[in-house]
GROMACS .gro file of C-alpha atoms in nm:
model
  454
    1MET     CA    1 -11.631  13.412 -20.826
    2GLY     CA    2 -11.679  13.781 -20.881
    3SER     CA    3 -11.679  13.966 -21.207
    4SER     CA    4 -11.380  13.986 -21.430
    5ASP     CA    5 -11.316  14.330 -21.285
    6THR     CA    6 -11.214  14.172 -20.958
    7PHE     CA    7 -10.860  14.098 -21.079
    8PRO     CA    8 -10.656  14.353 -21.280
    9THR     CA    9 -10.535  14.255 -21.625
   10LEU     CA   10 -10.165  14.256 -21.711
   11GLU     CA   11 -10.222  14.549 -21.948
   12SER     CA   12 -10.367  14.756 -21.664
   13LEU     CA   13 -10.064  14.717 -21.443
   14HIS     CA   14  -9.800  14.998 -21.448
   15PHE     CA   15  -9.463  14.987 -21.279
   16PRO     CA   16  -9.320  15.338 -21.318
   17SER     CA   17  -9.038  15.267 -21.076
   18ALA     CA   18  -8.940  14.958 -21.275
   19GLN     CA   19  -8.954  15.153 -21.602
   20LEU     CA   20  -8.734  15.422 -21.452
   21SER     CA   21  -8.496  15.158 -21.327
   22ILE     CA   22  -8.467  15.003 -21.674
   23SER     CA   23  -8.401  15.347 -21.828
   24GLN     CA   24  -8.140  15.425 -21.566
   25THR     CA   25  -7.980  15.085 -21.617
   26LEU     CA   26  -7.952  15.134 -21.992
   27SER     CA   27  -7.802  15.481 -21.943
   28SER     CA   28  -7.557  15.341 -21.692
   29LEU     CA   29  -7.457  15.063 -21.930
   30ARG     CA   30  -7.402  15.311 -22.211
   31ARG     CA   31  -7.190  15.537 -21.989
   32SER     CA   32  -6.990  15.234 -21.885
   33ALA     CA   33  -6.938  15.131 -22.247
   34LEU     CA   34  -6.816  15.485 -22.327
   35SER     CA   35  -6.583  15.503 -22.027
   36VAL     CA   36  -6.244  15.669 -22.047
   37ALA     CA   37  -6.077  15.332 -21.995
   38ASN     CA   38  -6.264  15.181 -22.292
   39ARG     CA   39  -6.176  15.480 -22.506
   40LEU     CA   40  -5.806  15.453 -22.428
   41GLN     CA   41  -5.808  15.079 -22.493
   42SER     CA   42  -5.989  15.134 -22.824
   43ILE     CA   43  -5.734  15.400 -22.920
   44GLU     CA   44  -5.449  15.156 -22.856
   45THR     CA   45  -5.618  14.894 -23.075
   46ASP     CA   46  -5.668  15.141 -23.358
   47ALA     CA   47  -5.312  15.272 -23.325
   48THR     CA   48  -5.186  14.919 -23.386
   49PHE     CA   49  -5.381  14.909 -23.712
   50ALA     CA   50  -5.244  15.249 -23.821
   51GLN     CA   51  -4.890  15.123 -23.763
   52GLU     CA   52  -4.967  14.810 -23.966
   53VAL     CA   53  -5.070  15.032 -24.257
   54ALA     CA   54  -4.750  15.236 -24.227
   55ASP     CA   55  -4.544  14.915 -24.224
   56HIS     CA   56  -4.737  14.777 -24.523
   57TYR     CA   57  -4.663  15.083 -24.737
   58ARG     CA   58  -4.329  15.170 -24.571
   59LEU     CA   59  -4.441  15.529 -24.524
   60PRO     CA   60  -4.436  15.765 -24.223
   61LEU     CA   61  -4.745  15.841 -24.016
   62VAL     CA   62  -4.906  16.187 -24.024
   63ALA     CA   63  -5.195  16.283 -23.795
   64ASN     CA   64  -5.498  16.462 -23.933
   65GLU     CA   65  -5.549  16.688 -23.633
   66ARG     CA   66  -5.688  16.683 -23.385
   67CYS     CA   67  -5.834  16.334 -23.376
   68GLY     CA   68  -5.550  16.162 -23.564
   69SER     CA   69  -5.285  16.236 -23.302
   70TRP     CA   70  -5.451  15.996 -23.056
   71TYR     CA   71  -5.362  15.706 -23.285
   72ILE     CA   72  -4.993  15.783 -23.337
   73PRO     CA   73  -4.731  15.761 -23.059
   74PRO     CA   74  -4.528  16.086 -23.062
   75ALA     CA   75  -4.205  15.893 -23.124
   76VAL     CA   76  -4.327  15.780 -23.469
   77LYS     CA   77  -4.538  16.082 -23.563
   78ALA     CA   78  -4.381  16.243 -23.871
   79GLY     CA   79  -4.608  16.545 -23.889
   80SER     CA   80  -4.957  16.691 -23.877
   81ALA     CA   81  -5.221  16.779 -24.134
   82TYR     CA   82  -5.534  16.991 -24.097
   83PHE     CA   83  -5.801  16.861 -24.334
   84LYS     CA   84  -6.152  16.931 -24.209
   85SER     CA   85  -6.446  16.700 -24.273
   86THR     CA   86  -6.668  17.008 -24.318
   87ASP     CA   87  -6.476  17.087 -24.639
   88GLY     CA   88  -6.599  16.752 -24.771
   89HIS     CA   89  -6.962  16.770 -24.660
   90THR     CA   90  -7.215  16.717 -24.938
   91GLY     CA   91  -7.285  17.042 -25.119
   92GLN     CA   92  -7.011  17.224 -24.924
   93TRP     CA   93  -6.703  17.078 -25.097
   94ASP     CA   94  -6.417  17.323 -25.062
   95PHE     CA   95  -6.044  17.381 -25.094
   96SER     CA   96  -5.957  17.566 -24.774
   97PHE     CA   97  -5.727  17.866 -24.796
   98ARG     CA   98  -5.697  17.870 -24.417
   99ARG     CA   99  -5.568  17.512 -24.422
  100LEU     CA  100  -5.332  17.487 -24.719
  101ASN     CA  101  -5.135  17.197 -24.562
  102LEU     CA  102  -4.825  17.287 -24.761
  103GLN     CA  103  -4.609  17.138 -24.485
  104LEU     CA  104  -4.691  16.797 -24.633
  105LEU     CA  105  -4.516  16.870 -24.963
  106PRO     CA  106  -4.150  16.828 -24.856
  107LEU     CA  107  -4.241  16.541 -24.624
  108ALA     CA  108  -4.409  16.355 -24.912
  109ARG     CA  109  -4.116  16.427 -25.142
  110ASP     CA  110  -3.859  16.302 -24.891
  111HIS     CA  111  -4.044  15.975 -24.817
  112GLY     CA  112  -4.235  15.911 -25.138
  113GLY     CA  113  -4.560  15.988 -24.957
  114CYS     CA  114  -4.713  15.935 -24.614
  115VAL     CA  115  -5.003  15.772 -24.428
  116ILE     CA  116  -5.258  16.030 -24.309
  117VAL     CA  117  -5.444  15.895 -24.005
  118ASP     CA  118  -5.792  16.000 -23.896
  119SER     CA  119  -6.108  15.837 -23.762
  120THR     CA  120  -6.480  15.887 -23.741
  121ARG     CA  121  -6.755  15.792 -23.502
  122ARG     CA  122  -6.996  15.500 -23.514
  123GLY     CA  123  -7.166  15.410 -23.840
  124LYS     CA  124  -6.932  15.553 -24.107
  125LEU     CA  125  -6.652  15.375 -24.288
  126MET     CA  126  -6.432  15.684 -24.308
  127PRO     CA  127  -6.450  16.056 -24.228
  128ASP     CA  128  -6.535  16.305 -24.503
  129ALA     CA  129  -6.188  16.452 -24.456
  130LEU     CA  130  -6.039  16.133 -24.603
  131SER     CA  131  -6.309  16.044 -24.854
  132LYS     CA  132  -6.343  16.392 -25.007
  133THR     CA  133  -6.140  16.678 -24.854
  134VAL     CA  134  -5.795  16.527 -24.918
  135PRO     CA  135  -5.886  16.404 -25.269
  136ILE     CA  136  -6.005  16.756 -25.358
  137TRP     CA  137  -5.683  16.906 -25.218
  138SER     CA  138  -5.468  16.659 -25.408
  139ALA     CA  139  -5.642  16.721 -25.740
  140VAL     CA  140  -5.609  17.098 -25.701
  141LEU     CA  141  -5.236  17.075 -25.626
  142ASN     CA  142  -5.174  16.830 -25.910
  143ARG     CA  143  -5.342  17.062 -26.161
  144ALA     CA  144  -5.176  17.376 -26.028
  145LEU     CA  145  -4.824  17.236 -25.990
  146PHE     CA  146  -4.810  16.972 -26.265
  147PRO     CA  147  -5.028  17.102 -26.551
  148SER     CA  148  -4.883  16.856 -26.804
  149ALA     CA  149  -4.934  16.545 -26.585
  150THR     CA  150  -5.299  16.518 -26.687
  151GLU     CA  151  -5.336  16.157 -26.570
  152TYR     CA  152  -5.325  16.291 -26.211
  153HIS     CA  153  -5.576  16.576 -26.268
  154PRO     CA  154  -5.908  16.395 -26.203
  155VAL     CA  155  -6.032  16.382 -25.844
  156ARG     CA  156  -5.949  16.036 -25.710
  157LEU     CA  157  -6.243  15.938 -25.488
  158PRO     CA  158  -6.303  15.611 -25.298
  159PRO     CA  159  -6.439  15.343 -25.532
  160ASP     CA  160  -6.808  15.262 -25.501
  161TYR     CA  161  -6.844  15.502 -25.208
  162LEU     CA  162  -7.010  15.820 -25.340
  163GLY     CA  163  -7.293  15.857 -25.589
  164ALA     CA  164  -7.215  15.949 -25.948
  165SER     CA  165  -7.391  16.285 -25.908
  166GLU     CA  166  -7.179  16.388 -25.609
  167GLU     CA  167  -6.858  16.277 -25.782
  168ALA     CA  168  -6.949  16.487 -26.088
  169GLN     CA  169  -7.033  16.793 -25.879
  170ILE     CA  170  -6.699  16.769 -25.697
  171GLU     CA  171  -6.509  16.734 -26.024
  172ASN     CA  172  -6.684  17.041 -26.164
  173ARG     CA  173  -6.555  17.259 -25.879
  174ILE     CA  174  -6.186  17.174 -25.909
  175GLU     CA  175  -6.092  17.427 -26.181
  176GLY     CA  176  -6.244  17.707 -25.974
  177PHE     CA  177  -6.034  17.601 -25.675
  178VAL     CA  178  -5.722  17.592 -25.894
  179HIS     CA  179  -5.792  17.946 -26.013
  180SER     CA  180  -5.839  18.065 -25.653
  181LEU     CA  181  -5.514  17.898 -25.544
  182LYS     CA  182  -5.322  18.070 -25.822
  183SER     CA  183  -5.477  18.404 -25.722
  184LEU     CA  184  -5.296  18.380 -25.386
  185LYS     CA  185  -4.973  18.457 -25.574
  186LEU     CA  186  -4.777  18.183 -25.399
  187ASP     CA  187  -4.448  18.075 -25.554
  188LEU     CA  188  -4.579  17.774 -25.747
  189ASP     CA  189  -4.234  17.688 -25.883
  190HIS     CA  190  -4.107  17.659 -25.526
  191LEU     CA  191  -4.405  17.447 -25.423
  192ARG     CA  192  -4.349  17.220 -25.726
  193GLU     CA  193  -3.988  17.176 -25.620
  194GLN     CA  194  -4.098  17.099 -25.263
  195LEU     CA  195  -4.339  16.826 -25.376
  196GLY     CA  196  -4.129  16.691 -25.661
  197LYS     CA  197  -4.394  16.459 -25.812
  198PRO     CA  198  -4.774  16.452 -25.847
  199ILE     CA  199  -4.988  16.302 -25.571
  200GLN     CA  200  -5.154  15.962 -25.593
  201ILE     CA  201  -5.410  15.845 -25.336
  202ALA     CA  202  -5.496  15.510 -25.178
  203TRP     CA  203  -5.725  15.426 -24.886
  204ALA     CA  204  -5.675  15.197 -24.591
  205ASN     CA  205  -5.937  15.086 -24.342
  206ARG     CA  206  -6.035  14.770 -24.157
  207THR     CA  207  -6.220  14.645 -24.466
  208TYR     CA  208  -5.936  14.674 -24.715
  209PHE     CA  209  -5.611  14.831 -24.824
  210HIS     CA  210  -5.709  14.972 -25.164
  211PRO     CA  211  -5.572  14.886 -25.405
  212GLU     CA  212  -5.346  14.614 -25.266
  213ASP     CA  213  -5.088  14.648 -25.544
  214LEU     CA  214  -5.051  15.028 -25.524
  215GLN     CA  215  -4.711  15.107 -25.371
  216THR     CA  216  -4.466  15.394 -25.368
  217SER     CA  217  -4.336  15.488 -25.710
  218ASP     CA  218  -4.086  15.704 -25.894
  219ASP     CA  219  -4.381  15.860 -26.077
  220TYR     CA  220  -4.585  15.992 -25.785
  221ASN     CA  221  -4.600  16.055 -25.410
  222LEU     CA  222  -4.845  15.817 -25.247
  223LEU     CA  223  -5.083  15.950 -24.982
  224VAL     CA  224  -5.251  15.662 -24.798
  225LEU     CA  225  -5.566  15.782 -24.623
  226CYS     CA  226  -5.608  15.561 -24.318
  227SER     CA  227  -5.932  15.544 -24.122
  228ALA     CA  228  -5.799  15.386 -23.803
  229SER     CA  229  -6.118  15.263 -23.636
  230ARG     CA  230  -6.318  14.952 -23.708
  231ARG     CA  231  -6.665  15.032 -23.839
  232VAL     CA  232  -6.938  14.971 -23.578
  233HIS     CA  233  -7.302  14.948 -23.688
  234GLY     CA  234  -7.480  14.883 -23.357
  235ALA     CA  235  -7.464  15.038 -23.013
  236GLU     CA  236  -7.140  15.056 -22.817
  237MET     CA  237  -7.279  14.817 -22.557
  238SER     CA  238  -7.268  14.535 -22.813
  239GLU     CA  239  -6.899  14.579 -22.891
  240GLY     CA  240  -6.738  14.446 -22.574
  241GLY     CA  241  -6.595  14.785 -22.481
  242TYR     CA  242  -6.468  14.883 -22.829
  243ILE     CA  243  -6.555  15.240 -22.936
  244GLN     CA  244  -6.530  15.350 -23.298
  245GLY     CA  245  -6.361  15.690 -23.328
  246ALA     CA  246  -6.271  15.686 -22.960
  247GLY     CA  247  -6.032  15.979 -23.000
  248ASP     CA  248  -6.293  16.207 -23.155
  249ASP     CA  249  -6.437  16.503 -22.963
  250SER     CA  250  -6.189  16.457 -22.680
  251GLU     CA  251  -6.300  16.778 -22.505
  252ALA     CA  252  -6.616  16.591 -22.404
  253TRP     CA  253  -6.450  16.290 -22.240
  254ALA     CA  254  -6.074  16.326 -22.184
  255HIS     CA  255  -6.073  16.547 -21.869
  256GLY     CA  256  -5.789  16.749 -22.025
  257LEU     CA  257  -5.583  16.447 -22.127
  258THR     CA  258  -5.386  16.500 -22.448
  259PRO     CA  259  -5.225  16.246 -22.684
  260PRO     CA  260  -4.865  16.315 -22.566
  261VAL     CA  261  -4.967  16.272 -22.201
  262PHE     CA  262  -5.163  15.956 -22.286
  263TRP     CA  263  -4.877  15.792 -22.476
  264ALA     CA  264  -4.624  15.884 -22.206
  265ASN     CA  265  -4.838  15.731 -21.929
  266GLN     CA  266  -5.018  15.434 -22.087
  267ALA     CA  267  -4.937  15.184 -21.814
  268VAL     CA  268  -5.049  15.392 -21.517
  269LEU     CA  269  -5.365  15.506 -21.697
  270LYS     CA  270  -5.463  15.147 -21.781
  271SER     CA  271  -5.408  15.028 -21.425
  272THR     CA  272  -5.610  15.306 -21.260
  273PRO     CA  273  -5.981  15.253 -21.170
  274GLU     CA  274  -6.226  15.461 -21.373
  275ASP     CA  275  -6.341  15.677 -21.081
  276GLU     CA  276  -5.980  15.773 -21.004
  277LEU     CA  277  -5.886  15.866 -21.361
  278PRO     CA  278  -5.998  16.235 -21.357
  279GLU     CA  279  -5.775  16.312 -21.057
  280LEU     CA  280  -5.482  16.120 -21.209
  281ILE     CA  281  -5.524  16.295 -21.544
  282ASP     CA  282  -5.525  16.637 -21.375
  283ARG     CA  283  -5.194  16.553 -21.207
  284LEU     CA  284  -5.031  16.410 -21.521
  285VAL     CA  285  -5.138  16.707 -21.735
  286ALA     CA  286  -5.006  16.953 -21.475
  287GLU     CA  287  -4.672  16.770 -21.462
  288HIS     CA  288  -4.650  16.769 -21.840
  289LYS     CA  289  -4.705  17.144 -21.856
  290LEU     CA  290  -4.421  17.201 -21.610
  291LEU     CA  291  -4.187  16.993 -21.826
  292ASP     CA  292  -4.304  17.138 -22.154
  293VAL     CA  293  -4.053  17.386 -22.291
  294ALA     CA  294  -4.190  17.680 -22.487
  295GLN     CA  295  -4.151  17.630 -22.861
  296ASP     CA  296  -3.952  17.874 -23.067
  297ALA     CA  297  -4.150  18.128 -23.262
  298THR     CA  298  -4.202  18.089 -23.637
  299LEU     CA  299  -4.088  18.343 -23.895
  300ILE     CA  300  -4.364  18.461 -24.129
  301SER     CA  301  -4.219  18.449 -24.480
  302PRO     CA  302  -4.150  18.639 -24.699
  303THR     CA  303  -4.100  18.896 -24.421
  304ARG     CA  304  -3.765  18.886 -24.246
  305ASN     CA  305  -3.871  19.016 -23.905
  306LEU     CA  306  -4.225  18.906 -23.813
  307TYR     CA  307  -4.268  18.603 -23.585
  308ILE     CA  308  -4.563  18.416 -23.435
  309GLY     CA  309  -4.562  18.210 -23.116
  310SER     CA  310  -4.768  18.090 -22.822
  311GLY     CA  311  -4.753  18.155 -22.450
  312ALA     CA  312  -4.652  18.460 -22.254
  313GLY     CA  313  -4.312  18.312 -22.162
  314ILE     CA  314  -4.188  18.250 -22.514
  315ASP     CA  315  -3.975  18.567 -22.509
  316ALA     CA  316  -3.824  18.500 -22.167
  317GLY     CA  317  -3.478  18.545 -22.313
  318GLY     CA  318  -3.557  18.882 -22.470
  319ARG     CA  319  -3.466  18.760 -22.819
  320TYR     CA  320  -3.717  18.985 -22.995
  321ASP     CA  321  -3.700  19.362 -23.022
  322LEU     CA  322  -4.076  19.414 -23.005
  323VAL     CA  323  -4.346  19.192 -22.852
  324ILE     CA  324  -4.724  19.205 -22.891
  325ASP     CA  325  -4.909  18.975 -22.648
  326CYS     CA  326  -5.273  18.949 -22.749
  327ASN     CA  327  -5.391  18.808 -22.415
  328GLY     CA  328  -5.153  18.982 -22.175
  329SER     CA  329  -5.270  19.253 -21.938
  330ALA     CA  330  -5.221  19.601 -22.083
  331ALA     CA  331  -5.142  19.742 -21.740
  332ALA     CA  332  -4.850  19.502 -21.695
  333VAL     CA  333  -4.642  19.672 -21.966
  334GLU     CA  334  -4.739  20.036 -21.927
  335GLY     CA  335  -4.443  20.258 -22.003
  336ASN     CA  336  -4.252  19.982 -22.186
  337ALA     CA  337  -4.201  20.104 -22.541
  338LYS     CA  338  -4.094  19.759 -22.660
  339ARG     CA  339  -4.407  19.570 -22.555
  340LEU     CA  340  -4.776  19.599 -22.630
  341ASN     CA  341  -5.030  19.387 -22.445
  342LEU     CA  342  -5.379  19.388 -22.593
  343GLY     CA  343  -5.568  19.230 -22.302
  344CYS     CA  344  -5.799  19.025 -22.524
  345ASP     CA  345  -6.021  18.757 -22.373
  346SER     CA  346  -6.026  18.396 -22.496
  347GLY     CA  347  -6.243  18.251 -22.774
  348LYS     CA  348  -6.507  18.456 -22.955
  349LEU     CA  349  -6.495  18.729 -22.689
  350GLY     CA  350  -6.124  18.767 -22.764
  351SER     CA  351  -6.196  18.795 -23.137
  352ARG     CA  352  -6.434  19.081 -23.068
  353ASP     CA  353  -6.181  19.242 -22.833
  354LEU     CA  354  -5.921  19.228 -23.109
  355ARG     CA  355  -6.130  19.448 -23.336
  356LYS     CA  356  -6.103  19.725 -23.076
  357CYS     CA  357  -5.726  19.680 -23.035
  358LEU     CA  358  -5.602  19.681 -23.393
  359GLU     CA  359  -5.568  20.060 -23.406
  360LYS     CA  360  -5.318  20.034 -23.117
  361VAL     CA  361  -5.131  19.770 -23.319
  362ARG     CA  362  -5.123  20.000 -23.622
  363GLU     CA  363  -4.981  20.284 -23.414
  364PHE     CA  364  -4.729  20.063 -23.231
  365ILE     CA  365  -4.589  19.899 -23.546
  366GLY     CA  366  -4.600  20.216 -23.754
  367ALA     CA  367  -4.405  20.415 -23.495
  368SER     CA  368  -4.153  20.145 -23.400
  369LEU     CA  369  -4.069  20.003 -23.743
  370GLY     CA  370  -4.098  20.348 -23.895
  371GLU     CA  371  -3.784  20.436 -23.700
  372ASP     CA  372  -3.605  20.105 -23.761
  373SER     CA  373  -3.765  19.858 -24.003
  374SER     CA  374  -3.513  19.586 -23.914
  375LEU     CA  375  -3.652  19.536 -23.562
  376SER     CA  376  -3.784  19.185 -23.497
  377VAL     CA  377  -4.149  19.160 -23.393
  378LEU     CA  378  -4.301  18.867 -23.201
  379VAL     CA  379  -4.680  18.839 -23.183
  380THR     CA  380  -4.814  18.585 -22.937
  381CYS     CA  381  -5.142  18.457 -22.796
  382GLU     CA  382  -5.240  18.167 -22.573
  383ASN     CA  383  -5.235  17.912 -22.856
  384GLY     CA  384  -5.025  18.082 -23.123
  385LYS     CA  385  -5.289  18.013 -23.388
  386ASP     CA  386  -5.582  18.252 -23.359
  387LEU     CA  387  -5.553  18.606 -23.219
  388SER     CA  388  -5.180  18.628 -23.289
  389ALA     CA  389  -5.249  18.520 -23.649
  390GLY     CA  390  -5.522  18.783 -23.683
  391THR     CA  391  -5.292  19.053 -23.547
  392LEU     CA  392  -5.009  18.958 -23.782
  393LEU     CA  393  -5.253  18.944 -24.072
  394ALA     CA  394  -5.346  19.305 -24.002
  395ILE     CA  395  -4.978  19.403 -23.982
  396VAL     CA  396  -4.874  19.243 -24.313
  397CYS     CA  397  -5.178  19.390 -24.487
  398LEU     CA  398  -5.109  19.738 -24.354
  399PHE     CA  399  -4.733  19.768 -24.380
  400TYR     CA  400  -4.569  19.501 -24.599
  401ASN     CA  401  -4.512  19.496 -24.974
  402ASP     CA  402  -4.528  19.190 -25.199
  403GLU     CA  403  -4.161  19.110 -25.134
  404GLY     CA  404  -4.209  19.106 -24.755
  405GLY     CA  405  -4.048  19.443 -24.691
  406PHE     CA  406  -4.180  19.705 -24.447
  407ASP     CA  407  -4.318  20.024 -24.605
  408ALA     CA  408  -4.501  20.268 -24.377
  409SER     CA  409  -4.651  20.452 -24.674
  410LEU     CA  410  -4.867  20.149 -24.756
  411SER     CA  411  -5.080  20.184 -24.442
  412LYS     CA  412  -5.339  20.402 -24.615
  413ARG     CA  413  -5.391  20.184 -24.922
  414ALA     CA  414  -5.734  20.039 -25.003
  415ILE     CA  415  -5.758  19.675 -24.896
  416SER     CA  416  -5.989  19.412 -25.047
  417LYS     CA  417  -6.093  19.068 -24.927
  418GLN     CA  418  -5.883  18.910 -25.201
  419PHE     CA  419  -5.576  19.102 -25.081
  420ILE     CA  420  -5.640  18.987 -24.723
  421ARG     CA  421  -5.668  18.627 -24.848
  422GLN     CA  422  -5.333  18.659 -25.025
  423ARG     CA  423  -5.164  18.785 -24.710
  424LEU     CA  424  -5.330  18.514 -24.500
  425ALA     CA  425  -5.157  18.262 -24.727
  426TRP     CA  426  -4.823  18.398 -24.598
  427LEU     CA  427  -4.917  18.294 -24.245
  428VAL     CA  428  -5.067  17.958 -24.335
  429SER     CA  429  -4.766  17.870 -24.553
  430SER     CA  430  -4.520  17.964 -24.279
  431LYS     CA  431  -4.689  17.796 -23.980
  432HIS     CA  432  -4.907  17.505 -24.080
  433ASP     CA  433  -5.129  17.500 -23.771
  434VAL     CA  434  -5.224  17.868 -23.792
  435ASN     CA  435  -5.603  17.874 -23.795
  436PRO     CA  436  -5.763  18.210 -23.715
  437SER     CA  437  -6.130  18.164 -23.631
  438ARG     CA  438  -6.405  18.304 -23.847
  439ALA     CA  439  -6.478  18.561 -23.576
  440THR     CA  440  -6.113  18.674 -23.572
  441LEU     CA  441  -6.103  18.707 -23.951
  442GLN     CA  442  -6.426  18.906 -23.943
  443SER     CA  443  -6.271  19.146 -23.693
  444VAL     CA  444  -5.958  19.188 -23.905
  445ASN     CA  445  -6.158  19.235 -24.225
  446ALA     CA  446  -6.384  19.493 -24.061
  447PHE     CA  447  -6.083  19.690 -23.938
  448LEU     CA  448  -5.882  19.676 -24.258
  449MET     CA  449  -6.169  19.750 -24.496
  450GLN     CA  450  -6.311  20.049 -24.312
  451PRO     CA  451  -6.285  20.380 -24.503
  452PRO     CA  452  -5.946  20.548 -24.442
  453ASP     CA  453  -5.944  20.836 -24.196
  454TYR     CA  454  -5.771  21.116 -24.378
   0.00000   0.00000   0.00000
């Protein structure tokens, strides 16, 4: 026989094509595990659990948007909340003045509480929105609205979930949040009447309902914070098609599908092969848009004539005396003294465009309402939450007094960030899903706080 070099050793053999094939196979398996069909099936499973929690506590279901709406059929959805996990991130704990969630107060009073549904992706038991953001919010409202009910003042956090240091740091911030809430000059007596009783918190997830004996009571309104998904520790491929937090980050997987379209078309979606789903979803979404009737605009209190809405067709009936369309083409309404189109782009580009357009808004509102302050004004943008909110924020800061009355003489007053925050509370309290982006607020602040041009 020849030397040992005659035959290659196993270690010296390389099969790059085989390695590539294994890598491709694993990627394919993961994509298959995260398929749209598996996501929709997982959502249905989690929705069943959310309904079980609602039945257990005999409370209505509220979606923590946007993820929570996937787990609640529209027919049983009692409302929406907007608690962000980022407001509960370690070291960044916050009480958001852009997301006051005051729409929950009368709902909780009428039903003795509610079940707030959310989810989170693989590895976590519950999202930070449920473990920290809502508890912070509840403690702030309890202290501000029920100062004598001291047993409800501490932050109620999940048992044995956070470290003692983090719990103490959160508790130490609450009084500052209470002070900031009071500085908004909201009608606290009215809010106390809307809520009726202090807030108590319980948690529900696949591990436990905690505590089991905590039910609705004459002494408090019970908010049950429900994490709908089962906790998954390993990879999705090991779960037989189940995906934790399947409804999260839907822009990345849903092909435009929305919760209402999903719940209205469950059967056909489940029976359609995966490769045909994108085309089917496009058709279903288009049909839904044709059937969707424009929602009425919302009055911004305490004003009596400012409204916010979404979509260019919302004023098809000519119900409003003046209309400002943030996204509409300026050329389309040239010569029409009753309409102002700002021509802003979408997203961050639109926020920057708005900064350049606010002087036109000042002139339009000042001239029109200066002649007749009773005229109704509708401000609209493509989603009714961002640019339209920024435009209305500028209007109420420039022209409206503390009682919500128009006063043209106020347009030259000095405006501070705290004043802008107070006026933003008008919008957030009136329309709970108003959420002007940081870029939009920066544009409004820059415009309003520039030195007056005398």
